[in-house]
Amino acid sequence: MEIIDGKLVSCEMRKELAGKIEELKENFGKTPKLSVVIVGNDPASEIYVRNKSKACEEVGIISETIKLDENTTQEELDSVICGLSSDKSVDGILIQLPLPRHIDAKRALSIIPTEKDVDGFSSDNIGKLTQFDDDALLACTPHGIIELLKRYGVDFCGKHAVVVGRSNIVGKPVALLLLKENCTVTICHSKTQNLSEITKQADILVCAVGQKHLIKEDMVKEGVIAVDAGINRVDGKIYGDMDFDGVSKKAALITPVPGGVGPMTITMLLYNTYFAALRKTNE
Ligand code: NDP
């Protein structure tokens, strides 16, 4: 059994990215820029935004945080997004979620131009992913999962991948990416019957549910590649969706929580911002 070290891979990728960003500056005089919009005073969101901005600095991306008042109207937010959309110096736009209740998040996200949608949540980017278009900006956590597995030498072709969870931000896009890598994919959700009968068939099992230790040792087969995207905070501790101690007895490869999938998410955001800037140089 080998434990996938997400922190290490993330660190390696950030070093590689810093080099690529330096090249972009030298060859094209272009420094990638990410604009993050945060509305209100949610403490967790403020921490996430600070972490993103610190990570940008580390690899040489310019980051700008636009902090809007809790009472910002939809029209005011729309106008800020439109301004960033037409600003040629901005390569990536990220709206920190959740937004205050009076704001329609779907509408706000839909205004971000496809080429600046570094979260990869827009219908256009999801549509491109569905068509296996390499030009898509991919949702960060699913992209991070595939990158982790590739860097640990996983051969996807013909493998049965079971994804537990069908959200727009993790489950569905990771299932599509596994399909793109030639896996045979099964998607499970809260209405799935006999979950363990299906998870036991998985060569690659990805779990993105949000329930502590839903997947136990007797629900997986010997040699499984187990990827746990779950982040469940219980009494100040973080747990995954898989019972690591049990599942790791059977797994060939497994991601821990914390330190597995989690560290990859911001790294893939940095990658998307670089990729968005790089594409502009080809225009
Ligand atoms: P959602 O709540 O949006 O989706 C959860 C999914 O799990 C749904 O599709 C739901 O099914 C399914 N589900 C719920 N209960 C069961 C069950 N008993 N059996 C099978 N499926 C079930 O969550 P997210 O996708 O946003 O997040 C999932 C987890 O990943 C969370 O712990 C979250 O914190 C974490 N996460 C981690 C990230 C990272 O950076 N590492 C980034 C994003 C999320 P149905 O559709 O039927 O309701």
Tab-separated table of C-alpha atoms and ligand atoms in Angstrom:
chain	number	residue	atom	x	y	z
A	1	MET	CA	0.000	0.000	0.000
A	2	GLU	CA	1.273	3.438	-0.945
A	3	ILE	CA	-0.071	6.709	0.422
A	4	ILE	CA	-0.528	9.470	-2.139
A	5	ASP	CA	1.184	12.594	-0.842
A	6	GLY	CA	-0.924	15.493	-2.100
A	7	LYS	CA	1.224	18.071	-0.329
A	8	LEU	CA	4.360	16.841	-2.064
A	9	VAL	CA	2.769	16.713	-5.530
A	10	SER	CA	1.238	20.132	-4.977
A	11	CYS	CA	4.635	21.531	-3.973
A	12	GLU	CA	6.306	20.002	-7.069
A	13	MET	CA	3.592	21.379	-9.345
A	14	ARG	CA	3.906	24.853	-7.857
A	15	LYS	CA	7.673	24.831	-8.496
A	16	GLU	CA	7.062	23.746	-12.114
A	17	LEU	CA	4.420	26.441	-12.505
A	18	ALA	CA	6.715	29.150	-11.124
A	19	GLY	CA	9.226	28.199	-13.846
A	20	LYS	CA	6.582	28.287	-16.598
A	21	ILE	CA	5.278	31.659	-15.385
A	22	GLU	CA	8.825	33.042	-15.439
A	23	GLU	CA	9.124	31.857	-19.074
A	24	LEU	CA	5.825	33.518	-19.925
A	25	LYS	CA	7.145	36.789	-18.506
A	26	GLU	CA	10.472	36.522	-20.336
A	27	ASN	CA	9.055	35.436	-23.696
A	28	PHE	CA	5.836	37.446	-23.836
A	29	GLY	CA	6.174	40.133	-21.132
A	30	LYS	CA	3.024	38.674	-19.623
A	31	THR	CA	2.393	38.117	-15.900
A	32	PRO	CA	-0.803	36.124	-15.194
A	33	LYS	CA	-3.363	37.934	-13.055
A	34	LEU	CA	-6.181	36.487	-10.941
A	35	SER	CA	-9.024	38.667	-9.620
A	36	VAL	CA	-10.968	37.250	-6.699
A	37	VAL	CA	-14.314	38.780	-5.731
A	38	ILE	CA	-15.562	38.251	-2.195
A	39	VAL	CA	-18.919	39.537	-0.967
A	40	GLY	CA	-19.597	39.910	2.764
A	41	ASN	CA	-17.599	38.857	5.818
A	42	ASP	CA	-17.762	35.053	5.948
A	43	PRO	CA	-14.642	34.184	8.037
A	44	ALA	CA	-13.994	30.852	6.261
A	45	SER	CA	-14.225	32.561	2.843
A	46	GLU	CA	-11.802	35.243	3.995
A	47	ILE	CA	-9.266	32.564	4.973
A	48	TYR	CA	-9.709	30.758	1.620
A	49	VAL	CA	-9.211	34.006	-0.280
A	50	ARG	CA	-6.067	34.874	1.720
A	51	ASN	CA	-4.658	31.396	1.032
A	52	LYS	CA	-5.354	31.763	-2.685
A	53	SER	CA	-3.681	35.129	-2.812
A	54	LYS	CA	-0.608	33.839	-0.910
A	55	ALA	CA	-0.355	30.856	-3.273
A	56	CYS	CA	-0.522	33.219	-6.280
A	57	GLU	CA	2.377	35.270	-4.901
A	58	GLU	CA	4.456	32.114	-4.385
A	59	VAL	CA	4.348	31.202	-8.090
A	60	GLY	CA	4.498	34.723	-9.523
A	61	ILE	CA	0.814	35.311	-10.352
A	62	ILE	CA	-0.531	38.793	-9.634
A	63	SER	CA	-3.560	38.486	-7.392
A	64	GLU	CA	-6.164	41.121	-6.682
A	65	THR	CA	-8.942	40.745	-4.115
A	66	ILE	CA	-12.081	42.825	-4.579
A	67	LYS	CA	-13.980	42.875	-1.313
A	68	LEU	CA	-17.602	43.956	-1.565
A	69	ASP	CA	-19.974	44.843	1.237
A	70	GLU	CA	-22.509	42.236	2.509
A	71	ASN	CA	-25.316	44.489	1.177
A	72	THR	CA	-23.961	44.642	-2.372
A	73	THR	CA	-26.814	44.285	-4.864
A	74	GLN	CA	-26.887	41.819	-7.738
A	75	GLU	CA	-26.574	44.732	-10.182
A	76	GLU	CA	-23.496	46.089	-8.381
A	77	LEU	CA	-21.851	42.653	-8.381
A	78	ASP	CA	-22.732	42.142	-12.062
A	79	SER	CA	-21.125	45.459	-12.885
A	80	VAL	CA	-17.883	44.521	-11.043
A	81	ILE	CA	-17.742	41.200	-12.920
A	82	CYS	CA	-18.385	42.931	-16.258
A	83	GLY	CA	-15.549	45.375	-15.509
A	84	LEU	CA	-13.137	42.478	-14.823
A	85	SER	CA	-14.396	40.646	-17.907
A	86	SER	CA	-13.419	43.507	-20.202
A	87	ASP	CA	-10.145	44.282	-18.375
A	88	LYS	CA	-7.398	42.859	-20.641
A	89	SER	CA	-4.894	42.633	-17.757
A	90	VAL	CA	-7.138	40.129	-15.905
A	91	ASP	CA	-6.684	36.458	-16.926
A	92	GLY	CA	-8.820	34.712	-14.325
A	93	ILE	CA	-11.935	35.713	-12.361
A	94	LEU	CA	-13.069	33.835	-9.284
A	95	ILE	CA	-16.194	34.600	-7.281
A	96	GLN	CA	-15.694	33.228	-3.775
A	97	LEU	CA	-18.697	31.115	-2.749
A	98	PRO	CA	-20.986	31.150	-0.867
A	99	LEU	CA	-22.494	34.502	-1.829
A	100	PRO	CA	-25.044	36.253	0.449
A	101	ARG	CA	-28.548	34.793	0.093
A	102	HIS	CA	-30.020	37.791	-1.762
A	103	ILE	CA	-27.577	37.210	-4.640
A	104	ASP	CA	-28.232	34.678	-7.403
A	105	ALA	CA	-24.862	32.903	-7.529
A	106	LYS	CA	-25.719	31.045	-10.735
A	107	ARG	CA	-26.391	34.315	-12.549
A	108	ALA	CA	-23.208	35.947	-11.173
A	109	LEU	CA	-21.086	32.965	-12.282
A	110	SER	CA	-22.713	32.910	-15.714
A	111	ILE	CA	-21.404	36.417	-16.489
A	112	ILE	CA	-17.745	35.349	-16.219
A	113	PRO	CA	-16.375	34.844	-19.741
A	114	THR	CA	-15.502	31.182	-20.487
A	115	GLU	CA	-11.834	32.022	-21.054
A	116	LYS	CA	-11.527	33.666	-17.601
A	117	ASP	CA	-13.582	31.052	-15.715
A	118	VAL	CA	-10.649	29.616	-13.715
A	119	ASP	CA	-13.005	27.695	-11.401
A	120	GLY	CA	-14.215	25.764	-14.473
A	121	PHE	CA	-17.835	25.907	-13.278
A	122	SER	CA	-19.412	27.625	-16.301
A	123	SER	CA	-21.775	25.748	-18.604
A	124	ASP	CA	-19.373	26.406	-21.481
A	125	ASN	CA	-16.387	24.856	-19.738
A	126	ILE	CA	-18.468	21.892	-18.520
A	127	GLY	CA	-19.777	21.509	-22.104
A	128	LYS	CA	-16.205	21.494	-23.429
A	129	LEU	CA	-15.241	18.883	-20.837
A	130	THR	CA	-18.181	16.730	-21.943
A	131	GLN	CA	-16.788	16.885	-25.475
A	132	PHE	CA	-13.272	16.014	-24.177
A	133	ASP	CA	-12.069	19.358	-25.530
A	134	ASP	CA	-8.498	19.986	-24.283
A	135	ASP	CA	-9.230	23.700	-24.373
A	136	ALA	CA	-11.600	23.500	-21.353
A	137	LEU	CA	-10.704	25.148	-18.057
A	138	LEU	CA	-11.302	22.236	-15.678
A	139	ALA	CA	-12.873	22.371	-12.215
A	140	CYS	CA	-9.959	22.450	-9.782
A	141	THR	CA	-10.638	19.546	-7.381
A	142	PRO	CA	-11.506	16.982	-10.123
A	143	HIS	CA	-8.520	18.117	-12.203
A	144	GLY	CA	-6.313	17.823	-9.099
A	145	ILE	CA	-7.510	14.238	-8.534
A	146	ILE	CA	-6.588	13.158	-12.081
A	147	GLU	CA	-3.221	14.927	-11.876
A	148	LEU	CA	-2.431	13.191	-8.557
A	149	LEU	CA	-3.229	9.763	-10.002
A	150	LYS	CA	-1.210	10.440	-13.172
A	151	ARG	CA	1.804	11.471	-11.123
A	152	TYR	CA	1.565	8.199	-9.186
A	153	GLY	CA	1.659	6.292	-12.481
A	154	VAL	CA	-1.959	5.095	-12.504
A	155	ASP	CA	-2.958	3.417	-15.757
A	156	PHE	CA	-6.593	4.420	-16.322
A	157	CYS	CA	-7.320	2.563	-19.552
A	158	GLY	CA	-10.172	0.062	-19.198
A	159	LYS	CA	-10.294	0.356	-15.396
A	160	HIS	CA	-13.656	0.377	-13.645
A	161	ALA	CA	-13.870	3.761	-11.886
A	162	VAL	CA	-16.674	4.224	-9.369
A	163	VAL	CA	-17.441	7.798	-8.303
A	164	VAL	CA	-19.578	8.265	-5.201
A	165	GLY	CA	-21.195	11.739	-5.366
A	166	ARG	CA	-22.646	13.606	-8.354
A	167	SER	CA	-22.161	17.296	-7.515
A	168	ASN	CA	-21.349	19.806	-10.240
A	169	ILE	CA	-18.070	20.738	-8.568
A	170	VAL	CA	-16.565	17.310	-7.832
A	171	GLY	CA	-18.559	14.144	-8.651
A	172	LYS	CA	-19.786	14.844	-12.188
A	173	PRO	CA	-16.626	16.503	-13.559
A	174	VAL	CA	-14.319	13.854	-12.062
A	175	ALA	CA	-16.505	11.138	-13.621
A	176	LEU	CA	-16.181	12.856	-17.026
A	177	LEU	CA	-12.407	13.193	-16.627
A	178	LEU	CA	-12.112	9.491	-15.756
A	179	LEU	CA	-14.199	8.676	-18.831
A	180	LYS	CA	-11.873	10.884	-20.908
A	181	GLU	CA	-8.975	8.790	-19.567
A	182	ASN	CA	-10.752	5.671	-20.918
A	183	CYS	CA	-12.082	4.313	-17.630
A	184	THR	CA	-15.448	2.563	-17.513
A	185	VAL	CA	-17.322	4.834	-15.123
A	186	THR	CA	-20.159	4.236	-12.672
A	187	ILE	CA	-21.603	7.188	-10.726
A	188	CYS	CA	-23.336	6.609	-7.370
A	189	HIS	CA	-25.428	9.048	-5.327
A	190	SER	CA	-27.800	9.185	-2.370
A	191	LYS	CA	-30.488	7.163	-4.178
A	192	THR	CA	-28.113	4.400	-5.299
A	193	GLN	CA	-29.175	0.975	-4.066
A	194	ASN	CA	-26.667	-1.560	-2.718
A	195	LEU	CA	-23.830	0.984	-2.721
A	196	SER	CA	-21.279	-1.484	-1.369
A	197	GLU	CA	-22.008	-3.987	-4.174
A	198	ILE	CA	-20.952	-1.288	-6.631
A	199	THR	CA	-18.001	0.160	-4.687
A	200	LYS	CA	-16.615	-3.391	-4.319
A	201	GLN	CA	-16.288	-3.556	-8.127
A	202	ALA	CA	-14.123	-0.437	-8.301
A	203	ASP	CA	-10.534	-0.561	-9.530
A	204	ILE	CA	-10.493	3.189	-8.865
A	205	LEU	CA	-12.872	4.515	-6.200
A	206	VAL	CA	-13.420	8.274	-5.848
A	207	CYS	CA	-15.566	9.511	-2.999
A	208	ALA	CA	-16.965	13.073	-2.810
A	209	VAL	CA	-19.960	12.918	-0.499
A	210	GLY	CA	-19.328	14.814	2.736
A	211	GLN	CA	-20.048	11.988	5.223
A	212	LYS	CA	-17.374	10.883	7.659
A	213	HIS	CA	-16.202	7.295	6.983
A	214	LEU	CA	-19.077	6.342	4.650
A	215	ILE	CA	-16.755	3.922	2.828
A	216	LYS	CA	-15.451	1.115	5.016
A	217	GLU	CA	-12.997	-1.735	4.536
A	218	ASP	CA	-15.690	-4.264	3.579
A	219	MET	CA	-16.942	-1.965	0.785
A	220	VAL	CA	-13.771	-2.095	-1.334
A	221	LYS	CA	-11.835	-4.805	-3.118
A	222	GLU	CA	-8.213	-5.802	-2.631
A	223	GLY	CA	-5.842	-3.554	-4.647
A	224	VAL	CA	-8.264	-0.643	-5.056
A	225	ILE	CA	-6.967	2.844	-5.845
A	226	ALA	CA	-8.867	4.911	-3.283
A	227	VAL	CA	-9.327	8.671	-3.659
A	228	ASP	CA	-11.068	10.568	-0.894
A	229	ALA	CA	-12.183	14.151	-1.644
A	230	GLY	CA	-14.336	14.408	1.497
A	231	ILE	CA	-13.663	17.066	4.111
A	232	ASN	CA	-15.725	16.491	7.242
A	233	ARG	CA	-15.035	18.601	10.318
A	234	VAL	CA	-16.011	16.808	13.543
A	235	ASP	CA	-15.002	18.212	16.955
A	236	GLY	CA	-12.257	20.318	15.406
A	237	LYS	CA	-10.735	17.387	13.470
A	238	ILE	CA	-10.900	16.722	9.744
A	239	TYR	CA	-12.040	13.322	8.448
A	240	GLY	CA	-12.510	11.946	4.965
A	241	ASP	CA	-15.441	10.062	3.459
A	242	MET	CA	-13.390	6.870	3.711
A	243	ASP	CA	-12.345	5.058	6.866
A	244	PHE	CA	-8.636	5.401	6.096
A	245	ASP	CA	-7.440	2.792	8.622
A	246	GLY	CA	-9.792	0.132	7.244
A	247	VAL	CA	-9.662	0.943	3.514
A	248	SER	CA	-5.849	1.309	3.507
A	249	LYS	CA	-5.541	-2.371	4.546
A	250	LYS	CA	-6.834	-3.342	1.096
A	251	ALA	CA	-5.808	-0.383	-1.104
A	252	ALA	CA	-2.840	-0.361	-3.453
A	253	LEU	CA	-2.861	3.445	-3.451
A	254	ILE	CA	-4.824	5.774	-1.192
A	255	THR	CA	-5.164	9.498	-0.492
A	256	PRO	CA	-5.181	10.547	3.167
A	257	VAL	CA	-7.410	13.285	4.602
A	258	PRO	CA	-5.967	15.796	5.201
A	259	GLY	CA	-2.954	15.909	2.886
A	260	GLY	CA	-4.335	14.086	-0.160
A	261	VAL	CA	-6.774	15.733	-2.565
A	262	GLY	CA	-7.132	18.967	-0.539
A	263	PRO	CA	-3.750	20.582	-1.282
A	264	MET	CA	-4.270	20.083	-5.046
A	265	THR	CA	-7.326	22.329	-5.362
A	266	ILE	CA	-5.579	25.710	-5.056
A	267	THR	CA	-2.654	24.409	-7.130
A	268	MET	CA	-5.024	23.641	-10.020
A	269	LEU	CA	-6.505	27.149	-9.674
A	270	LEU	CA	-2.986	28.532	-10.141
A	271	TYR	CA	-2.538	26.221	-13.123
A	272	ASN	CA	-5.828	27.402	-14.676
A	273	THR	CA	-4.809	31.053	-14.254
A	274	TYR	CA	-1.465	30.337	-15.945
A	275	PHE	CA	-3.218	28.361	-18.712
A	276	ALA	CA	-5.719	31.199	-19.298
A	277	ALA	CA	-2.837	33.702	-19.592
A	278	LEU	CA	-0.809	31.395	-21.853
A	279	ARG	CA	-3.732	30.980	-24.246
A	280	LYS	CA	-3.946	34.762	-24.686
A	281	THR	CA	-0.382	34.808	-26.010
A	282	ASN	CA	-1.502	32.549	-28.875
A	283	GLU	CA	-4.347	34.842	-29.914
B	1	NDP	P1	-22.485	17.903	-2.355
B	1	NDP	O1	-23.201	17.939	-1.061
B	1	NDP	O2	-22.759	18.941	-3.381
B	1	NDP	O3	-22.710	16.471	-3.033
B	1	NDP	C1	-22.659	15.315	-2.280
B	1	NDP	C2	-22.991	14.142	-3.162
B	1	NDP	O4	-22.964	12.970	-2.374
B	1	NDP	C3	-24.387	14.223	-3.775
B	1	NDP	O5	-24.324	13.852	-5.127
B	1	NDP	C4	-25.203	13.207	-2.967
B	1	NDP	O6	-26.202	12.567	-3.720
B	1	NDP	C5	-24.135	12.188	-2.612
B	1	NDP	N1	-24.489	11.439	-1.405
B	1	NDP	C6	-24.962	11.908	-0.233
B	1	NDP	N2	-25.155	10.900	0.638
B	1	NDP	C7	-24.814	9.767	0.000
B	1	NDP	C8	-24.798	8.404	0.359
B	1	NDP	N3	-25.170	7.987	1.572
B	1	NDP	N4	-24.387	7.498	-0.564
B	1	NDP	C9	-23.999	7.880	-1.782
B	1	NDP	N5	-23.973	9.179	-2.185
B	1	NDP	C10	-24.381	10.105	-1.309
B	1	NDP	O7	-20.941	17.872	-1.973
B	1	NDP	P2	-19.619	18.321	-2.801
B	1	NDP	O8	-19.475	17.481	-4.013
B	1	NDP	O9	-19.574	19.773	-2.909
B	1	NDP	O10	-18.503	17.878	-1.748
B	1	NDP	C11	-18.339	16.543	-1.363
B	1	NDP	C12	-17.231	16.468	-0.326
B	1	NDP	O11	-16.025	16.922	-0.930
B	1	NDP	C13	-17.462	17.373	0.895
B	1	NDP	O12	-16.919	16.744	2.029
B	1	NDP	C14	-16.665	18.620	0.556
B	1	NDP	O13	-16.234	19.311	1.707
B	1	NDP	C15	-15.494	18.010	-0.183
B	1	NDP	N6	-14.841	18.936	-1.119
B	1	NDP	C16	-13.481	18.978	-1.073
B	1	NDP	C17	-12.787	19.814	-1.899
B	1	NDP	C18	-11.303	19.833	-1.810
B	1	NDP	O14	-10.676	20.825	-2.107
B	1	NDP	N7	-10.669	18.724	-1.434
B	1	NDP	C19	-13.463	20.717	-2.846
B	1	NDP	C20	-14.898	20.528	-2.879
B	1	NDP	C21	-15.543	19.678	-2.025
B	1	NDP	P3	-27.500	13.342	-4.327
B	1	NDP	O15	-26.998	14.016	-5.550
B	1	NDP	O16	-28.450	12.254	-4.600
B	1	NDP	O17	-27.938	14.300	-3.262
